[in-house]
PDB file of C-alpha atoms in Angstrom:
ATOM      1  CA  MET A   1       0.136  -0.104  -0.165  1.00 43.00           C
ATOM      2  CA  GLU A   2       2.268   2.631  -1.217  1.00 58.00           C
ATOM      3  CA  ASP A   3      -0.047   5.568  -1.618  1.00 79.00           C
ATOM      4  CA  LEU A   4      -1.824   6.474   1.118  1.00 87.00           C
ATOM      5  CA  LYS A   5      -2.317  10.072   0.516  1.00 88.00           C
ATOM      6  CA  LEU A   6      -5.714  10.999   1.313  1.00 93.00           C
ATOM      7  CA  TYR A   7      -7.988  14.181   0.238  1.00 94.00           C
ATOM      8  CA  ASP A   8      -9.495  15.671   3.246  1.00 94.00           C
ATOM      9  CA  ALA A   9     -13.142  14.373   2.454  1.00 96.00           C
ATOM     10  CA  GLU A  10     -11.338  10.697   2.491  1.00 97.00           C
ATOM     11  CA  TYR A  11      -9.721  11.358   6.067  1.00 96.00           C
ATOM     12  CA  ARG A  12     -12.724  12.905   7.327  1.00 97.00           C
ATOM     13  CA  LEU A  13     -14.912   9.556   6.247  1.00 98.00           C
ATOM     14  CA  LEU A  14     -11.998   7.268   7.769  1.00 98.00           C
ATOM     15  CA  GLU A  15     -12.273   8.968  10.857  1.00 97.00           C
ATOM     16  CA  ILE A  16     -15.689   7.892  11.493  1.00 98.00           C
ATOM     17  CA  VAL A  17     -14.917   4.393  10.225  1.00 98.00           C
ATOM     18  CA  TRP A  18     -11.998   3.870  12.712  1.00 98.00           C
ATOM     19  CA  GLU A  19     -14.338   5.270  15.427  1.00 97.00           C
ATOM     20  CA  LYS A  20     -17.389   3.301  14.767  1.00 96.00           C
ATOM     21  CA  GLU A  21     -16.348   0.179  12.729  1.00 96.00           C
ATOM     22  CA  PRO A  22     -17.821  -2.320  11.999  1.00 96.00           C
ATOM     23  CA  LEU A  23     -20.895  -0.422  10.465  1.00 97.00           C
ATOM     24  CA  SER A  24     -23.139  -0.502   7.832  1.00 97.00           C
ATOM     25  CA  SER A  25     -22.829   1.611   4.451  1.00 95.00           C
ATOM     26  CA  THR A  26     -26.328   2.962   5.626  1.00 96.00           C
ATOM     27  CA  GLU A  27     -24.956   3.569   9.216  1.00 97.00           C
ATOM     28  CA  LEU A  28     -21.992   5.318   7.512  1.00 97.00           C
ATOM     29  CA  TYR A  29     -24.053   7.818   5.968  1.00 97.00           C
ATOM     30  CA  LYS A  30     -26.466   8.409   8.913  1.00 97.00           C
ATOM     31  CA  GLU A  31     -22.944   9.390  10.699  1.00 97.00           C
ATOM     32  CA  CYS A  32     -21.817  11.422   7.724  1.00 97.00           C
ATOM     33  CA  LEU A  33     -24.853  13.341   7.411  1.00 97.00           C
ATOM     34  CA  PRO A  34     -24.916  15.472  10.812  1.00 97.00           C
ATOM     35  CA  ARG A  35     -21.181  15.454  10.985  1.00 97.00           C
ATOM     36  CA  LEU A  36     -20.028  16.319   7.494  1.00 97.00           C
ATOM     37  CA  GLY A  37     -22.824  17.605   5.643  1.00 97.00           C
ATOM     38  CA  TRP A  38     -22.909  14.697   3.236  1.00 97.00           C
ATOM     39  CA  LYS A  39     -25.843  13.536   1.059  1.00 95.00           C
ATOM     40  CA  LYS A  40     -26.280   9.687   0.301  1.00 96.00           C
ATOM     41  CA  SER A  41     -24.497  10.119  -2.869  1.00 97.00           C
ATOM     42  CA  THR A  42     -21.330  11.898  -1.564  1.00 97.00           C
ATOM     43  CA  THR A  43     -20.642   9.213   0.947  1.00 97.00           C
ATOM     44  CA  TYR A  44     -21.358   6.419  -1.141  1.00 97.00           C
ATOM     45  CA  THR A  45     -18.875   7.983  -3.692  1.00 97.00           C
ATOM     46  CA  VAL A  46     -16.029   8.703  -1.150  1.00 98.00           C
ATOM     47  CA  LEU A  47     -16.758   4.971   0.326  1.00 98.00           C
ATOM     48  CA  ARG A  48     -16.575   3.422  -3.351  1.00 97.00           C
ATOM     49  CA  LYS A  49     -13.168   5.345  -3.944  1.00 97.00           C
ATOM     50  CA  LEU A  50     -11.627   4.103  -0.662  1.00 97.00           C
ATOM     51  CA  VAL A  51     -12.712   0.612  -1.283  1.00 97.00           C
ATOM     52  CA  GLU A  52     -11.131   0.462  -4.751  1.00 96.00           C
ATOM     53  CA  ARG A  53      -7.905   1.862  -3.228  1.00 95.00           C
ATOM     54  CA  LYS A  54      -8.287  -0.867  -0.988  1.00 95.00           C
ATOM     55  CA  ILE A  55      -8.246   1.379   2.272  1.00 96.00           C
ATOM     56  CA  LEU A  56     -11.634   0.534   3.284  1.00 97.00           C
ATOM     57  CA  LYS A  57     -13.757  -3.046   2.799  1.00 97.00           C
ATOM     58  CA  ASN A  58     -17.442  -3.091   2.288  1.00 96.00           C
ATOM     59  CA  GLU A  59     -18.190  -6.903   2.569  1.00 95.00           C
ATOM     60  CA  ASN A  60     -21.297  -8.824   3.832  1.00 92.00           C
ATOM     61  CA  GLY A  61     -22.802  -5.351   4.974  1.00 88.00           C
ATOM     62  CA  ALA A  62     -20.050  -4.279   6.851  1.00 96.00           C
ATOM     63  CA  VAL A  63     -17.766  -1.381   6.462  1.00 98.00           C
ATOM     64  CA  THR A  64     -14.372  -1.877   7.980  1.00 98.00           C
ATOM     65  CA  ALA A  65     -10.713  -0.272   7.561  1.00 97.00           C
ATOM     66  CA  LEU A  66      -7.789  -2.154   5.992  1.00 97.00           C
ATOM     67  CA  VAL A  67      -5.385   0.421   7.111  1.00 96.00           C
ATOM     68  CA  LYS A  68      -5.009   1.948  10.523  1.00 96.00           C
ATOM     69  CA  LYS A  69      -5.337   5.344  11.582  1.00 95.00           C
ATOM     70  CA  GLU A  70      -1.598   5.389  12.721  1.00 94.00           C
ATOM     71  CA  THR A  71      -0.347   4.025   9.484  1.00 94.00           C
ATOM     72  CA  VAL A  72      -2.278   7.192   7.592  1.00 93.00           C
ATOM     73  CA  GLN A  73      -0.639   9.598  10.121  1.00 91.00           C
ATOM     74  CA  ARG A  74       2.682   8.278   9.865  1.00 90.00           C
ATOM     75  CA  TYR A  75       2.561   8.220   6.056  1.00 91.00           C
ATOM     76  CA  GLU A  76       1.372  11.894   5.613  1.00 89.00           C
ATOM     77  CA  SER A  77       3.745  12.840   8.369  1.00 90.00           C
ATOM     78  CA  GLN A  78       6.456  11.493   6.385  1.00 90.00           C
ATOM     79  CA  ALA A  79       5.392  13.027   3.290  1.00 88.00           C
ATOM     80  CA  VAL A  80       5.281  16.271   4.820  1.00 90.00           C
ATOM     81  CA  VAL A  81       8.932  15.899   6.111  1.00 91.00           C
ATOM     82  CA  GLU A  82      10.043  14.634   2.610  1.00 90.00           C
ATOM     83  CA  LYS A  83       8.569  17.045   0.496  1.00 90.00           C
ATOM     84  CA  TRP A  84       8.597  20.198   2.808  1.00 92.00           C
ATOM     85  CA  PHE A  85      12.082  19.742   4.775  1.00 92.00           C
ATOM     86  CA  ASP A  86      14.153  18.072   2.478  1.00 91.00           C
ATOM     87  CA  HIS A  87      13.727  14.802   4.427  1.00 89.00           C
ATOM     88  CA  SER A  88      14.896  16.649   7.671  1.00 90.00           C
ATOM     89  CA  LEU A  89      12.961  15.507  10.778  1.00 88.00           C
ATOM     90  CA  PRO A  90      14.830  18.060  13.197  1.00 88.00           C
ATOM     91  CA  GLY A  91      14.172  20.940  10.316  1.00 90.00           C
ATOM     92  CA  PHE A  92      10.566  19.895  10.625  1.00 90.00           C
ATOM     93  CA  VAL A  93      10.528  19.827  14.488  1.00 88.00           C
ATOM     94  CA  ALA A  94      11.941  23.364  14.501  1.00 89.00           C
ATOM     95  CA  ALA A  95       9.513  24.655  11.976  1.00 91.00           C
ATOM     96  CA  PHE A  96       6.871  23.032  13.960  1.00 87.00           C
ATOM     97  CA  LEU A  97       8.088  24.385  17.305  1.00 88.00           C
ATOM     98  CA  GLY A  98       8.631  28.043  15.973  1.00 88.00           C
ATOM     99  CA  GLU A  99       8.719  30.111  18.818  1.00 87.00           C
ATOM    100  CA  LYS A 100       6.877  27.814  21.328  1.00 88.00           C
ATOM    101  CA  LYS A 101       8.768  26.718  24.329  1.00 90.00           C
ATOM    102  CA  LEU A 102       8.498  23.432  25.702  1.00 89.00           C
ATOM    103  CA  SER A 103       7.495  22.429  29.039  1.00 93.00           C
ATOM    104  CA  ARG A 104       9.791  20.091  30.902  1.00 94.00           C
ATOM    105  CA  LYS A 105       7.263  17.217  30.664  1.00 96.00           C
ATOM    106  CA  GLU A 106       7.103  17.841  26.814  1.00 92.00           C
ATOM    107  CA  ALA A 107      10.810  18.167  26.459  1.00 91.00           C
ATOM    108  CA  GLU A 108      11.332  14.824  28.583  1.00 94.00           C
ATOM    109  CA  GLU A 109       8.536  12.728  26.583  1.00 94.00           C
ATOM    110  CA  LEU A 110      10.540  13.982  23.124  1.00 90.00           C
ATOM    111  CA  LYS A 111      13.678  12.835  24.731  1.00 91.00           C
ATOM    112  CA  GLN A 112      12.126   9.497  25.727  1.00 93.00           C
ATOM    113  CA  LEU A 113      10.979   9.130  22.248  1.00 90.00           C
ATOM    114  CA  ILE A 114      14.166   9.834  20.493  1.00 89.00           C
ATOM    115  CA  ASP A 115      16.042   7.249  22.976  1.00 91.00           C
ATOM    116  CA  THR A 116      13.320   4.913  21.850  1.00 91.00           C
ATOM    117  CA  TYR A 117      14.073   5.354  17.930  1.00 87.00           C
ATOM    118  CA  GLN A 118      17.389   5.942  17.855  1.00 84.00           C
ATOM    119  CA  GLU A 119      19.599   3.649  15.795  1.00 82.00           C
ATOM    120  CA  ASP A 120      21.965   1.470  17.306  1.00 72.00           C
ATOM    121  CA  GLY A 121      25.337   2.374  17.620  1.00 57.00           C
ATOM    122  CA  GLU A 122      25.012   6.360  17.291  1.00 55.00           C
ATOM    123  CA  ASP A 123      25.897   8.400  20.643  1.00 50.00           C
ATOM    124  CA  MET A 124      23.715  11.452  20.125  1.00 48.00           C
ATOM    125  CA  ARG A 125      25.330  12.988  23.287  1.00 45.00           C
TER     126      ARG A 125
END
């Protein structure tokens, strides 16, 4: 599943599926109507496209996700870092933070994440 790039409408529908799955296409439409303001045809069109791309499954009356939310978030995040920050994660983090100062707790959580994902054999200190 190389291309997980999603349009905003696709992601919004996926959020509902991730939250409520499994659900029928009718239940999905009933969720999309108040939350997204979509007509039945819009809901079914977006659903069909996501099924064709093998991101969702609509089988035996049940709509379920074939791709986890975390997988989509990781893909989209990596795409931003690659496209806009020349593959530089530190550049992305610096731009993301801007002038914002981190709390001690946030800084400690980030340090723990870095330690968890650091490649073996590299000393970062």
